[in-house]
CSV table of C-alpha atoms in Angstrom, one decimal:
chain,number,residue,atom,x,y,z
A,30,GLN,CA,0.0,0.0,0.0
A,31,MET,CA,1.0,3.6,-0.4
A,32,GLN,CA,1.5,6.2,2.3
A,33,LEU,CA,1.4,9.9,1.7
A,34,VAL,CA,2.7,12.5,4.1
A,35,GLU,CA,2.2,16.3,3.4
A,36,SER,CA,4.3,19.0,4.8
A,37,GLY,CA,5.0,22.7,4.3
A,38,GLY,CA,1.8,24.2,5.5
A,39,GLY,CA,1.6,27.1,7.9
A,40,LEU,CA,0.6,30.7,8.4
A,41,VAL,CA,1.4,33.2,5.6
A,42,GLN,CA,0.4,36.7,4.8
A,43,PRO,CA,-1.7,37.6,1.8
A,44,GLY,CA,0.5,37.8,-1.3
A,45,GLY,CA,3.0,35.4,0.2
A,46,SER,CA,4.1,32.0,-0.9
A,47,LEU,CA,4.3,28.5,0.4
A,48,ARG,CA,5.5,25.2,-1.1
A,49,LEU,CA,3.7,22.0,0.0
A,50,SER,CA,5.4,18.7,-0.3
A,51,CYS,CA,3.9,15.2,-0.4
A,52,ALA,CA,6.3,12.3,0.2
A,53,ALA,CA,5.1,8.9,-1.0
A,54,SER,CA,6.2,5.5,0.1
A,55,GLY,CA,5.2,1.9,-0.2
A,56,SER,CA,4.4,1.8,-3.9
A,57,ILE,CA,5.6,2.8,-7.3
A,58,PHE,CA,5.1,6.5,-7.2
A,59,SER,CA,5.6,7.2,-10.9
A,60,VAL,CA,2.6,5.2,-12.2
A,61,TYR,CA,0.0,7.3,-10.2
A,62,ALA,CA,-1.7,10.5,-11.2
A,63,MET,CA,-1.1,12.9,-8.3
A,64,ASN,CA,-3.6,15.4,-7.1
A,65,TRP,CA,-3.8,18.2,-4.5
A,66,TYR,CA,-7.2,18.8,-2.9
A,67,ARG,CA,-8.2,21.4,-0.3
A,68,GLN,CA,-11.1,21.7,2.1
A,69,ALA,CA,-12.1,24.9,3.9
A,70,PRO,CA,-14.4,24.9,6.9
A,71,GLY,CA,-18.0,24.5,5.8
A,72,LYS,CA,-17.1,23.8,2.2
A,73,GLN,CA,-16.8,20.8,0.0
A,74,ARG,CA,-13.4,19.3,-0.7
A,75,GLU,CA,-12.2,20.6,-4.1
A,76,LEU,CA,-9.6,19.6,-6.6
A,77,VAL,CA,-6.9,22.2,-6.8
A,78,ALA,CA,-4.3,20.7,-9.1
A,79,THR,CA,-3.5,17.4,-10.8
A,80,MET,CA,-0.6,15.9,-12.6
A,81,THR,CA,-0.8,12.7,-14.6
A,82,SER,CA,2.0,10.1,-14.7
A,83,GLY,CA,2.9,11.5,-18.1
A,84,GLY,CA,3.3,15.0,-16.7
A,85,SER,CA,0.1,16.7,-17.9
A,86,THR,CA,-1.3,19.2,-15.5
A,87,ASN,CA,-4.6,20.9,-14.8
A,88,TYR,CA,-5.7,23.5,-12.2
A,89,ALA,CA,-8.8,24.9,-10.7
A,90,ASP,CA,-9.7,28.2,-12.2
A,91,SER,CA,-9.3,29.9,-8.8
A,92,VAL,CA,-5.6,29.0,-8.6
A,93,LYS,CA,-4.5,29.2,-12.3
A,94,GLY,CA,-1.5,31.4,-12.7
A,95,ARG,CA,-0.7,31.2,-9.0
A,96,PHE,CA,-0.2,27.5,-8.1
A,97,THR,CA,2.1,25.0,-9.8
A,98,ILE,CA,2.1,21.3,-9.3
A,99,SER,CA,5.3,19.3,-10.0
A,100,ARG,CA,6.7,15.9,-9.2
A,101,ASP,CA,10.1,14.4,-8.7
A,102,ASN,CA,9.8,10.7,-9.4
A,103,ALA,CA,13.3,10.0,-8.2
A,104,LYS,CA,12.4,11.4,-4.8
A,105,ASN,CA,8.8,10.0,-4.8
A,106,THR,CA,7.6,13.5,-4.0
A,107,VAL,CA,5.0,15.8,-5.4
A,108,TYR,CA,5.0,19.5,-4.7
A,109,LEU,CA,2.5,22.4,-4.8
A,110,GLN,CA,4.1,25.8,-5.2
A,111,MET,CA,1.6,28.4,-4.1
A,112,ASN,CA,2.2,32.1,-4.9
A,113,SER,CA,0.2,35.2,-4.5
A,114,LEU,CA,-1.8,33.6,-1.7
A,115,LYS,CA,-5.2,34.9,-0.8
A,116,PRO,CA,-7.3,34.6,2.3
A,117,GLU,CA,-9.7,32.4,0.4
A,118,ASP,CA,-6.9,29.9,-0.1
A,119,THR,CA,-7.1,29.1,3.6
A,120,ALA,CA,-7.9,25.4,3.9
A,121,VAL,CA,-6.5,22.0,4.8
A,122,TYR,CA,-4.6,20.7,1.8
A,123,TYR,CA,-4.5,17.0,1.0
A,124,CYS,CA,-2.3,15.0,-1.3
A,125,ASN,CA,-4.0,12.3,-3.2
A,126,ALA,CA,-2.7,9.5,-5.4
A,127,GLY,CA,-4.9,7.7,-7.9
A,128,GLY,CA,-8.1,9.6,-7.5
A,129,TYR,CA,-10.8,10.7,-5.1
A,130,TYR,CA,-12.8,7.6,-4.6
A,131,PHE,CA,-10.3,4.7,-4.6
A,132,GLY,CA,-7.0,6.4,-4.3
A,133,TYR,CA,-4.7,7.1,-1.4
A,134,TRP,CA,-4.8,10.2,0.9
A,135,GLY,CA,-2.4,12.0,3.1
A,136,GLN,CA,-3.3,13.4,6.5
A,137,GLY,CA,-3.5,16.9,5.3
A,138,THR,CA,-1.6,20.1,6.1
A,139,GLN,CA,-3.1,23.4,7.2
A,140,VAL,CA,-2.6,26.5,5.1
A,141,THR,CA,-3.7,29.7,6.7
A,142,VAL,CA,-3.5,33.0,4.8
A,143,SER,CA,-4.1,36.0,7.0
A,144,SER,CA,-2.7,39.3,7.9
């Protein structure tokens, strides 16, 4: 089975940047599509960014131009670079491998954007 561990969350001011990391273990990382989801209090969990095993990416409209997903297969790690952060980006961010319904999930990392 695969285990995913997120890190890099924290408190940042509006306009600031954070880079989230998701370290995978226990499986062959390179064959999975990797995704970042987020969930704010009282809201549905939403897909933020995705990268296929072939390197194709897609982003939610709300983060296009600000967030970048990348992966390093040699390190079994996927990243989410978040720039120009806004208060509405505040959420728990979850790393996912293989899809929402039957994939694997990390424990989540809190991102708070506040002055």
